[in-house]
JSON list of C-alpha atoms in Angstrom, two decimals:
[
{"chain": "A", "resi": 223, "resn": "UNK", "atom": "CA", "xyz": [28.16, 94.94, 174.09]},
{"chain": "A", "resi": 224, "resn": "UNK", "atom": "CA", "xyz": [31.30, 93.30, 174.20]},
{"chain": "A", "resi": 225, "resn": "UNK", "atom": "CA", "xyz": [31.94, 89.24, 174.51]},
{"chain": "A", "resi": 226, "resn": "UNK", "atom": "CA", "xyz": [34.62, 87.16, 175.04]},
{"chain": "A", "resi": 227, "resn": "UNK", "atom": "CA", "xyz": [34.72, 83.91, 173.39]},
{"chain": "A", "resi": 228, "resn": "UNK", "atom": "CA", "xyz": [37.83, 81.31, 172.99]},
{"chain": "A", "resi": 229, "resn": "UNK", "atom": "CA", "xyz": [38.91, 80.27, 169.99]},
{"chain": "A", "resi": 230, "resn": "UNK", "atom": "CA", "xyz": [41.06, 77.86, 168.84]},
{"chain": "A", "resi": 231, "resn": "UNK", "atom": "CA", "xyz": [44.06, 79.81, 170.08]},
{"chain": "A", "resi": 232, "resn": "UNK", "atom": "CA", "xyz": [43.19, 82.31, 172.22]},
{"chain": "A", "resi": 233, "resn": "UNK", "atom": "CA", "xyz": [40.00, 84.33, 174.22]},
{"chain": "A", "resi": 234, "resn": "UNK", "atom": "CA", "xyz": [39.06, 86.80, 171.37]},
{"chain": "A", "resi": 235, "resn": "UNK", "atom": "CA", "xyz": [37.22, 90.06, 172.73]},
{"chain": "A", "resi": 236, "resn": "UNK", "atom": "CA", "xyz": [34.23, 90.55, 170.03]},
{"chain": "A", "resi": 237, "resn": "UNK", "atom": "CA", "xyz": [31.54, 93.17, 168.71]},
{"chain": "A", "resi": 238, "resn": "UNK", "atom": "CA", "xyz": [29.96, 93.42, 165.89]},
{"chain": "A", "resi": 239, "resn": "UNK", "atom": "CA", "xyz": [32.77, 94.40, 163.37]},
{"chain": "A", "resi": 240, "resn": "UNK", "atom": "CA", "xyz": [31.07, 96.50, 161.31]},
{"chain": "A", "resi": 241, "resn": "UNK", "atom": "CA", "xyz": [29.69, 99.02, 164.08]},
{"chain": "A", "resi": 242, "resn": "UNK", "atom": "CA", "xyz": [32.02, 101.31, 164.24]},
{"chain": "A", "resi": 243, "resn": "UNK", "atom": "CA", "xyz": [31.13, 102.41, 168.11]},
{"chain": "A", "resi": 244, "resn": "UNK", "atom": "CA", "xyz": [31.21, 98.57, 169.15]},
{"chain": "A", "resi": 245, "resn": "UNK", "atom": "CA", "xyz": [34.57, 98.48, 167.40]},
{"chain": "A", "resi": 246, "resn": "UNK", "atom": "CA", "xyz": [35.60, 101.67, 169.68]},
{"chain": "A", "resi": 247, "resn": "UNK", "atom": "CA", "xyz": [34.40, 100.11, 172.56]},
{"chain": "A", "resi": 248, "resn": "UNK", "atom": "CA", "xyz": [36.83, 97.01, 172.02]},
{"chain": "A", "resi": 249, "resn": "UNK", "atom": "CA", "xyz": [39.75, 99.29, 171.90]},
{"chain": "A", "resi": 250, "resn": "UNK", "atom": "CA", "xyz": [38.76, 101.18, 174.99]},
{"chain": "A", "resi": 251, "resn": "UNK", "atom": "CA", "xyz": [39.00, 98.17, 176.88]},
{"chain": "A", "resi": 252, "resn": "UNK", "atom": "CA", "xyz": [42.27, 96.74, 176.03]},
{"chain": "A", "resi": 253, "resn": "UNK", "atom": "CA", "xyz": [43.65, 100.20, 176.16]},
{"chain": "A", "resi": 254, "resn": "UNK", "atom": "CA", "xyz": [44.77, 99.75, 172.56]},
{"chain": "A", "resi": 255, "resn": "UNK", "atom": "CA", "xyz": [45.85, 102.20, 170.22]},
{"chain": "A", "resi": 256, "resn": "UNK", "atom": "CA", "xyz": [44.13, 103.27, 167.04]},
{"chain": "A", "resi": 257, "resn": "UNK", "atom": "CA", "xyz": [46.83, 102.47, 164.86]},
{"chain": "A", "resi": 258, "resn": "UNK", "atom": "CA", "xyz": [46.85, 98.77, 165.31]},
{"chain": "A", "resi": 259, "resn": "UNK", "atom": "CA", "xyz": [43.74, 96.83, 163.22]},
{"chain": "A", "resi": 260, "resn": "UNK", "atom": "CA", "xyz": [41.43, 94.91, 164.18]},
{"chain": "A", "resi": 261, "resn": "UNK", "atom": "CA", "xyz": [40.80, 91.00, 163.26]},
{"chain": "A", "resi": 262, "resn": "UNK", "atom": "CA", "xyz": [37.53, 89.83, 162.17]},
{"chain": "A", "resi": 263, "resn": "UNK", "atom": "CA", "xyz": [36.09, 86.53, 162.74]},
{"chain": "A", "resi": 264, "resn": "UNK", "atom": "CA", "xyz": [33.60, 84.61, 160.09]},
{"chain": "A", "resi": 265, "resn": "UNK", "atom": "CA", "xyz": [31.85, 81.73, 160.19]},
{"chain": "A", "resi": 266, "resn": "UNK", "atom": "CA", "xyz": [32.94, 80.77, 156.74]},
{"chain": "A", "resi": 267, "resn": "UNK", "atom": "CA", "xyz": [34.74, 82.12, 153.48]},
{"chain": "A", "resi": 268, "resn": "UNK", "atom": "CA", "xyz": [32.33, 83.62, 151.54]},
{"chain": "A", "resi": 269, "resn": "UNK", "atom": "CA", "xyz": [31.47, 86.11, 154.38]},
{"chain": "A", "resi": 270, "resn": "UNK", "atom": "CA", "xyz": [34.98, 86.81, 154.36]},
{"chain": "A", "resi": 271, "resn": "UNK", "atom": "CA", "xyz": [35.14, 87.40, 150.65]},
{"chain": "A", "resi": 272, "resn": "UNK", "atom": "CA", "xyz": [31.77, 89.80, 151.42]},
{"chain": "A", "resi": 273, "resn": "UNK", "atom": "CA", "xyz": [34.39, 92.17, 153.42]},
{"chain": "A", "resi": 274, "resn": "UNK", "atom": "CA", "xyz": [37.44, 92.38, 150.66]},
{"chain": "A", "resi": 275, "resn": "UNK", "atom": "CA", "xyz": [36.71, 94.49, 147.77]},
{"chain": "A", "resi": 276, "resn": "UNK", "atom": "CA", "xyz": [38.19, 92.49, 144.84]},
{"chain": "A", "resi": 277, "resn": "UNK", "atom": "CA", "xyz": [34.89, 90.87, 145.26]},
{"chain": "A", "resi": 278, "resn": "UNK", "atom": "CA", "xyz": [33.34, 93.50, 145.44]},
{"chain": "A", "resi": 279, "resn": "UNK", "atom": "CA", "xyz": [31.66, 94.31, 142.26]},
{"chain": "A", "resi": 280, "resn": "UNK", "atom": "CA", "xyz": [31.01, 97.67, 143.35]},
{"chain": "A", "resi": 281, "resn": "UNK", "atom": "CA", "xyz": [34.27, 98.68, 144.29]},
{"chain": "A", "resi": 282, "resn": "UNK", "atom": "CA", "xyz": [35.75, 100.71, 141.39]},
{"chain": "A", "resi": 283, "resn": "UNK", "atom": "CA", "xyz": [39.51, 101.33, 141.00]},
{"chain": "A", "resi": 284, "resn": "UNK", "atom": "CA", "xyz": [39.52, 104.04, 138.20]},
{"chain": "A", "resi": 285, "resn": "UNK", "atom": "CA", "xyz": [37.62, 105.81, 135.95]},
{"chain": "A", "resi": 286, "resn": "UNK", "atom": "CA", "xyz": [39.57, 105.02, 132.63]},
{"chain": "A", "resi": 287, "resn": "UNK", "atom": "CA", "xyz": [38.06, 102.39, 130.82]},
{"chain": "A", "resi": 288, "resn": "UNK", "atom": "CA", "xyz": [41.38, 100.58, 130.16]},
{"chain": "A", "resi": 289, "resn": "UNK", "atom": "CA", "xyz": [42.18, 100.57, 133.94]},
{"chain": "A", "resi": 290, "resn": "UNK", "atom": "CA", "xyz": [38.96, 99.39, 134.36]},
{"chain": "A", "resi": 291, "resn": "UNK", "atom": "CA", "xyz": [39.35, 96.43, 132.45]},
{"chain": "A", "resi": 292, "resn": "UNK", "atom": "CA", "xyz": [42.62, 95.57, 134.14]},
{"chain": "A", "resi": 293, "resn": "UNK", "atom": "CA", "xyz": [41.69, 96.08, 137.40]},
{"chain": "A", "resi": 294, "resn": "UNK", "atom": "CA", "xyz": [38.52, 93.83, 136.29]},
{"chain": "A", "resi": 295, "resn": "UNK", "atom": "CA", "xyz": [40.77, 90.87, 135.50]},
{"chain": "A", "resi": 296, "resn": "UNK", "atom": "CA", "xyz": [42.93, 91.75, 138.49]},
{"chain": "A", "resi": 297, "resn": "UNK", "atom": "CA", "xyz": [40.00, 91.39, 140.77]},
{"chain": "A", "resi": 298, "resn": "UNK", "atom": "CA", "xyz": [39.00, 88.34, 139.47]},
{"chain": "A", "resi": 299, "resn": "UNK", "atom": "CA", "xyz": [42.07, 86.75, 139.73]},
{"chain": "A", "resi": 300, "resn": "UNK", "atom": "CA", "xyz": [42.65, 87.92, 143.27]},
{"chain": "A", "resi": 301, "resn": "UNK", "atom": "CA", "xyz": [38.87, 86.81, 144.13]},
{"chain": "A", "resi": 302, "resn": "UNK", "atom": "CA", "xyz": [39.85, 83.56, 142.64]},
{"chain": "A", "resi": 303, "resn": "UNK", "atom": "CA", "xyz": [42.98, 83.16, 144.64]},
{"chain": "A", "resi": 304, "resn": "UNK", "atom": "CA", "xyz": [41.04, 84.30, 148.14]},
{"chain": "A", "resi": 305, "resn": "UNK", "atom": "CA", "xyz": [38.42, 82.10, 147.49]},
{"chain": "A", "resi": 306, "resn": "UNK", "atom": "CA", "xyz": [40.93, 78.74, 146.99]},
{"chain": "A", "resi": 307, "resn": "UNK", "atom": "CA", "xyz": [42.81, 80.29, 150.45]},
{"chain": "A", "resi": 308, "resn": "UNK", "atom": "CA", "xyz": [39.28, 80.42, 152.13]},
{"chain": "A", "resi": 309, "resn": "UNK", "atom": "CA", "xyz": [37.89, 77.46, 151.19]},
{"chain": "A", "resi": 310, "resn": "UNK", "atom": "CA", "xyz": [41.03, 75.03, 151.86]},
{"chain": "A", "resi": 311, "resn": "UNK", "atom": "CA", "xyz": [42.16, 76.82, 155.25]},
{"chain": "A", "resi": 312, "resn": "UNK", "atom": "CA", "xyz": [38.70, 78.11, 156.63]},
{"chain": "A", "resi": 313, "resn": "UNK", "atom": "CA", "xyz": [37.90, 77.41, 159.07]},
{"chain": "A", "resi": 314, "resn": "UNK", "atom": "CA", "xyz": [41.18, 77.03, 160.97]},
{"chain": "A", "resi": 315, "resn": "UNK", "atom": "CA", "xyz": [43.62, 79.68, 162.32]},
{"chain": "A", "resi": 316, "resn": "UNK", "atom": "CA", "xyz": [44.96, 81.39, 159.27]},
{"chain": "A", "resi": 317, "resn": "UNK", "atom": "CA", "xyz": [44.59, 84.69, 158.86]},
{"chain": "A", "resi": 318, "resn": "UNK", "atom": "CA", "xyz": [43.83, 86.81, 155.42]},
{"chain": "A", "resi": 319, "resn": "UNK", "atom": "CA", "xyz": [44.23, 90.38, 154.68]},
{"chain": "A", "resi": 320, "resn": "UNK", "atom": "CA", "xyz": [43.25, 92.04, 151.57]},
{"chain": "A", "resi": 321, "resn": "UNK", "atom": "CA", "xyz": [41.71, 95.47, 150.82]},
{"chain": "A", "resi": 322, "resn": "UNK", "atom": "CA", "xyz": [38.47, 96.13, 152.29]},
{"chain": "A", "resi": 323, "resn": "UNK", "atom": "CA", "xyz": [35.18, 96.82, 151.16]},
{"chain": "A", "resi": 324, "resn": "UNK", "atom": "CA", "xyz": [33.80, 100.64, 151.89]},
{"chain": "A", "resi": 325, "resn": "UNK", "atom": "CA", "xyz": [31.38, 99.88, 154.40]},
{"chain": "A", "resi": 326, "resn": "UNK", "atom": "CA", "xyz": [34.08, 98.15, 156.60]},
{"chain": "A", "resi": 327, "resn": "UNK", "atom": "CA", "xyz": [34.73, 101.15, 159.39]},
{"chain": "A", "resi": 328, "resn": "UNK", "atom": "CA", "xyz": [38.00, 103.01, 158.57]},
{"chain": "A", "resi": 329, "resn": "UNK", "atom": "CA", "xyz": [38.75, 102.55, 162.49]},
{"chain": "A", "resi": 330, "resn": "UNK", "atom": "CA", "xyz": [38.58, 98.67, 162.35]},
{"chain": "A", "resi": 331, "resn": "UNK", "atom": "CA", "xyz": [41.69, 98.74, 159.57]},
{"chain": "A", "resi": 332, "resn": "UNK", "atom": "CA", "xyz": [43.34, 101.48, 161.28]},
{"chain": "A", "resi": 333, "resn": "UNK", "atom": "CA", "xyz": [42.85, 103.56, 158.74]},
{"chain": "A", "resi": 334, "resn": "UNK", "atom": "CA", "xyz": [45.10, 100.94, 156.17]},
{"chain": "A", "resi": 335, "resn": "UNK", "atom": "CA", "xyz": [41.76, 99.92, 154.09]},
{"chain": "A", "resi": 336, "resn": "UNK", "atom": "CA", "xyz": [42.42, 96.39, 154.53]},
{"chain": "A", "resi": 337, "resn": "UNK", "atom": "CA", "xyz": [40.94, 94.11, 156.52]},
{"chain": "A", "resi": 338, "resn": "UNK", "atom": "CA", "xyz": [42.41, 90.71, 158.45]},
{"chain": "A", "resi": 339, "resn": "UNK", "atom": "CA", "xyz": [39.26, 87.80, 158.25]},
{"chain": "A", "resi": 340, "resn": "UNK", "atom": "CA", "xyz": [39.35, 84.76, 159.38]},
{"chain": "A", "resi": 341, "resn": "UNK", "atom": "CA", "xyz": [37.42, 81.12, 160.13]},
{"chain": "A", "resi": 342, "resn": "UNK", "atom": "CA", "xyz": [37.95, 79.78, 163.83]},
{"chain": "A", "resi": 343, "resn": "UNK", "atom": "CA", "xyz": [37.16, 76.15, 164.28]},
{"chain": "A", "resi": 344, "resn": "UNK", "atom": "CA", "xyz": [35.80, 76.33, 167.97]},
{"chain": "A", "resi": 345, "resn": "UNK", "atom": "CA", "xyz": [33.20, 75.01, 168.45]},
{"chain": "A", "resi": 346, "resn": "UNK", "atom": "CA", "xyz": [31.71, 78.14, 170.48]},
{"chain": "A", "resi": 347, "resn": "UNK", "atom": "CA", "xyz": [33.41, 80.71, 168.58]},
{"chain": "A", "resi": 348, "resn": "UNK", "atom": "CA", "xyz": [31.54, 79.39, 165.37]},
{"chain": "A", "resi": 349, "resn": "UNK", "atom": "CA", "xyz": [28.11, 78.79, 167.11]},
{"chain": "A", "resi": 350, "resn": "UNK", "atom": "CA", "xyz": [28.82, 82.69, 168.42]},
{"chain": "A", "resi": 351, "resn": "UNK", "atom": "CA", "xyz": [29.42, 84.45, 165.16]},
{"chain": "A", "resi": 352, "resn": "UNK", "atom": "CA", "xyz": [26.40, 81.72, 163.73]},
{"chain": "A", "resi": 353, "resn": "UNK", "atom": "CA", "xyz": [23.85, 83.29, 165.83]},
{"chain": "A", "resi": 354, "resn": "UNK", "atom": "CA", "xyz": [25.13, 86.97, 165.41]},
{"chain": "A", "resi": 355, "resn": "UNK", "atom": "CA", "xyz": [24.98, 86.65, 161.84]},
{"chain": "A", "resi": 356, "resn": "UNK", "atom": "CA", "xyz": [27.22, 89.62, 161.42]},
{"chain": "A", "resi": 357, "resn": "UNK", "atom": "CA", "xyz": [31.23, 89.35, 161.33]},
{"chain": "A", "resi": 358, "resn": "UNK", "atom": "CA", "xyz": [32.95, 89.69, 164.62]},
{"chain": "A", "resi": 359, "resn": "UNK", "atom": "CA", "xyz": [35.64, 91.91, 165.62]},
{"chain": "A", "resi": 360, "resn": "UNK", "atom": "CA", "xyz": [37.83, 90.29, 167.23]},
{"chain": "A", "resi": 361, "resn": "UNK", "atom": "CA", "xyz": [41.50, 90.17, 169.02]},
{"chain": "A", "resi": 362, "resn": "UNK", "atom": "CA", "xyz": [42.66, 89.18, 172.08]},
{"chain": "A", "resi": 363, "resn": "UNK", "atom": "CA", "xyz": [40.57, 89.20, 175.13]},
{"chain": "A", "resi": 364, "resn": "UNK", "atom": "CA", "xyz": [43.62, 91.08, 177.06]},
{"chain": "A", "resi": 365, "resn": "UNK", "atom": "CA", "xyz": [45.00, 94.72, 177.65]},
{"chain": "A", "resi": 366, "resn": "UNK", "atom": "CA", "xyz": [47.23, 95.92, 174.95]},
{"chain": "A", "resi": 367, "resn": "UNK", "atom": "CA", "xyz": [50.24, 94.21, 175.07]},
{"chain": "A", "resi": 368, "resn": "UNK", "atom": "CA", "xyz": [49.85, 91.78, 178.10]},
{"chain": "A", "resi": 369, "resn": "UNK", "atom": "CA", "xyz": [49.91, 88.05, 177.38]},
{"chain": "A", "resi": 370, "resn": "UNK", "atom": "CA", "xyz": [47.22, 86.77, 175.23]},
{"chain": "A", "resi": 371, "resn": "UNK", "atom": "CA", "xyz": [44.39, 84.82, 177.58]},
{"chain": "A", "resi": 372, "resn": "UNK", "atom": "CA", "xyz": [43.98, 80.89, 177.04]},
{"chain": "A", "resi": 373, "resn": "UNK", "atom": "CA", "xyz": [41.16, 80.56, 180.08]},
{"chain": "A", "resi": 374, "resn": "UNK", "atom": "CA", "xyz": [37.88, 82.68, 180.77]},
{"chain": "A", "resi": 375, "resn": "UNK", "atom": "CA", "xyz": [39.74, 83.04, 184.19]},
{"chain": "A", "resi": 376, "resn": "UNK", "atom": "CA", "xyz": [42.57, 85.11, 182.39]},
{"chain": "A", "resi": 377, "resn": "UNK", "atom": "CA", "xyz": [40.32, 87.14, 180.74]},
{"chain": "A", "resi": 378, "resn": "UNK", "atom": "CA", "xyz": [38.66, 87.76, 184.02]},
{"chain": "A", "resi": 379, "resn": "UNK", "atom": "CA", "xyz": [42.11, 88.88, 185.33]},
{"chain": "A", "resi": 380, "resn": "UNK", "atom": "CA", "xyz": [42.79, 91.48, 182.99]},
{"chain": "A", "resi": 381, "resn": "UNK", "atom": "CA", "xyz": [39.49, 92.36, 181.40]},
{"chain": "A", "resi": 382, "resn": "UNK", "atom": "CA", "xyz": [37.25, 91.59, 185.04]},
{"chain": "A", "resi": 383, "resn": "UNK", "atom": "CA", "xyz": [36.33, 95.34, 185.35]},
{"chain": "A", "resi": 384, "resn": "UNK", "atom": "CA", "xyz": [35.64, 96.55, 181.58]},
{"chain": "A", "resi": 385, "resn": "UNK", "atom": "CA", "xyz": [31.83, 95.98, 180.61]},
{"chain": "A", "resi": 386, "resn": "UNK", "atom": "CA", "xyz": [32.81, 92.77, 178.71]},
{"chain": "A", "resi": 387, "resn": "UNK", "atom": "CA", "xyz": [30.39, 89.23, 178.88]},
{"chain": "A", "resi": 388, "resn": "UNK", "atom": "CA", "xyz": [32.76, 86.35, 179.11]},
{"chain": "A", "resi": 389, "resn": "UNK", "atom": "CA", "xyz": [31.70, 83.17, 177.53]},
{"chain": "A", "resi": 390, "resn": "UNK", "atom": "CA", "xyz": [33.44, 79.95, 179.45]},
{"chain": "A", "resi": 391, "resn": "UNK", "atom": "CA", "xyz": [32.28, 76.64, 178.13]},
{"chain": "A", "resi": 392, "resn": "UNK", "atom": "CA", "xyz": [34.21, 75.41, 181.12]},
{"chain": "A", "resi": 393, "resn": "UNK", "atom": "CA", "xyz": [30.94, 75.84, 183.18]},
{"chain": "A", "resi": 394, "resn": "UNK", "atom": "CA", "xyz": [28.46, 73.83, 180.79]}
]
């Protein structure tokens, strides 16, 4: 099922990211086309560095031995410089991409193989993707290219008759 949740900038629309007919589901109801990738939400940076594939040690770049030692340093290097991003940003509203592990769903990147995580700092957002305990899909609680929803009430307004659940801490 779909839920919408706010963050610390907007009402996301989530699923579980790495369901690839949840993921469908999300673009169905903001009318959004394939070609533009989803953002996925984690509760901190190590799940994020669980998603991108230079820390991935099962990720492989070439067969040559050579290459393989290159791209080994290259990973490590970029693992080191995503980890020092994730830990002084995360959570918070930044936004990394890098290239995504193979079980990420092809349709969640748009086909790219790379994947946008990041760390929000609500309050409910965080308890939310705690107690899924899976990454979260998520962008904007709104159709494709209307305004981006602030309130549960403007998520209402454009998403009210899509098979969404719309968290609003608003109510206690």
């Amino acid at each position: 099922l779909l839920v919408s949740f706010p963050t610390e900038t907007v009402y996301g629309l989530g699923c579980h990211a790495l369901d690839r007919d949840a993921v469908r589901r999300v673009f169905d109801a903001k009318e959004r086309p394939l070609s533009d990738p989803l953002i996925v939400h984690v509760s901190r940076g190590e799940d994020a560095l669980e998603m991108w594939a230079a820390s991935s040690s099962s990720y492989s770049y070439s067969s040559s031995s050579v290459v393989n030692d290159l791209d080994g340093r290259l990973r490590e290097i970029e693992t080191r410089a995503l980890s020092a991003l994730t830990s002084s940003f995360f959570p918070g509203p930044l936004t990394v991409v890098a290239l995504a592990v193979p079980s990420v769903p092809p349709i969640l990147t748009a086909e790219t193989g790379y994947v946008a995580c990041r760390s929000p700092s609500h309050p409910v957002a965080r308890e939310l993707i705690s107690r899924a305990r899976v990454p979260i899909a998520a962008p904007s609680a709104n159709k494709f290219g209307h305004v981006s929803p602030t309130r549960a009430s403007h998520v209402m307004d454009d998403l009210g008759m899509e098979d969404v659940w719309i968290v609003d801490p608003g109510l206690g």
